[in-house]
Short mmCIF file of C-alpha atoms in Angstrom, two decimals:
data_model
loop_
_atom_site.label_atom_id
_atom_site.label_comp_id
_atom_site.label_asym_id
_atom_site.label_seq_id
_atom_site.Cartn_x
_atom_site.Cartn_y
_atom_site.Cartn_z
CA MET A 980 -0.03 0.01 0.08
CA THR A 981 1.35 3.34 -0.96
CA ALA A 982 1.42 6.55 1.05
CA TYR A 983 -1.27 7.80 -1.20
CA GLN A 984 -3.40 4.54 -0.63
CA LEU A 985 -2.91 4.82 2.94
CA GLY A 986 -3.94 8.30 3.18
CA TYR A 987 -7.07 7.86 0.95
CA ALA A 988 -8.19 4.99 3.29
CA GLU A 989 -7.27 6.55 6.61
CA GLY A 990 -9.27 10.14 5.44
CA GLN A 991 -12.24 7.36 4.74
CA TRP A 992 -12.32 5.82 8.27
CA THR A 993 -11.70 9.30 9.50
CA ILE A 994 -15.48 10.57 7.68
CA TRP A 995 -16.87 7.47 9.41
CA ILE A 996 -15.50 7.86 12.76
CA ALA A 997 -16.68 11.39 12.96
CA LEU A 998 -19.99 10.40 12.09
CA GLY A 999 -20.28 7.82 14.55
CA LEU A 1000 -18.88 10.29 17.39
CA ALA A 1001 -21.71 12.66 16.37
CA ALA A 1002 -24.21 9.96 16.42
CA VAL A 1003 -23.18 9.22 19.68
CA TRP A 1004 -23.58 12.49 20.87
CA VAL A 1005 -27.03 12.57 19.40
CA ALA A 1006 -28.19 9.20 20.18
CA THR A 1007 -27.17 10.00 24.12
CA GLY A 1008 -29.10 13.47 24.53
CA ARG A 1009 -32.21 12.23 26.06
CA TRP A 1010 -30.50 10.12 28.12
CA ARG A 1011 -27.68 12.72 29.26
CA ASP A 1012 -30.65 15.59 29.58
CA TYR A 1013 -33.69 13.88 30.88
CA PRO A 1014 -32.77 11.51 33.50
CA ARG A 1015 -35.78 9.59 35.31
CA ALA A 1016 -37.01 11.70 38.59
CA GLU A 1017 -38.11 8.99 40.37
CA GLY A 1018 -37.19 9.60 43.94
CA ARG A 1019 -35.10 12.15 43.23
CA ASN A 1020 -35.51 15.98 43.80
CA THR A 1021 -34.24 19.07 41.39
CA GLU A 1022 -30.44 19.12 42.73
CA GLN A 1023 -29.72 15.85 42.37
CA LEU A 1024 -31.47 15.87 38.64
CA ALA A 1025 -29.14 18.48 37.81
CA ALA A 1026 -25.93 17.01 39.37
CA LEU A 1027 -26.79 13.56 37.18
CA VAL A 1028 -27.13 15.58 34.09
CA ARG A 1029 -24.12 17.45 34.90
CA ARG A 1030 -22.35 14.31 35.78
CA ARG A 1031 -23.71 12.40 32.65
CA SER A 1032 -22.74 15.44 29.98
CA ARG A 1033 -19.37 15.21 31.34
CA LEU A 1034 -18.96 11.40 31.18
CA VAL A 1035 -20.19 11.38 27.23
CA ASN A 1036 -18.37 14.76 26.83
CA ARG A 1037 -15.11 13.24 27.91
CA SER A 1038 -15.50 9.84 26.16
CA ILE A 1039 -16.37 11.63 22.91
CA LEU A 1040 -12.91 13.77 23.64
CA ALA A 1041 -10.82 10.39 24.42
CA VAL A 1042 -12.16 8.54 21.13
CA ALA A 1043 -10.97 11.98 19.36
CA SER A 1044 -8.13 12.35 20.75
CA LEU A 1045 -6.90 9.17 20.25
CA TRP A 1046 -7.90 9.12 16.56
CA ILE A 1047 -6.00 11.81 15.99
CA LEU A 1048 -2.87 10.63 17.90
CA THR A 1049 -3.48 7.33 15.65
CA ASN A 1050 -3.28 9.62 12.53
CA ILE A 1051 0.02 11.30 13.81
CA VAL A 1052 1.72 7.75 14.49
CA VAL A 1053 0.65 6.10 10.91
CA ASP A 1054 1.87 9.41 9.13
CA LEU A 1055 5.11 9.16 10.92
CA TRP A 1056 5.09 5.51 9.74
CA ALA A 1057 4.23 6.05 6.25
CA GLU A 1058 6.59 9.07 5.63
CA ARG A 1059 9.79 6.77 6.81
CA GLN A 1060 8.40 3.96 4.43
#
């Protein structure tokens, strides 16, 4: 596989991963923003919403960061070939 072919394949994967992260963000919206209120007061619900939002945001940020680092490593490897 040439560096050009590798870059093309990597670009396709980048689009799919970006779409996947966007889908996760949209799909978890109701779970994040509207938890069940059974036995909780307003403050507890607000804390739960903040905690879930942080969890989703950090997870998406971690996946995106890992993908960027992987891209850098692959690019450096491809330049040496």
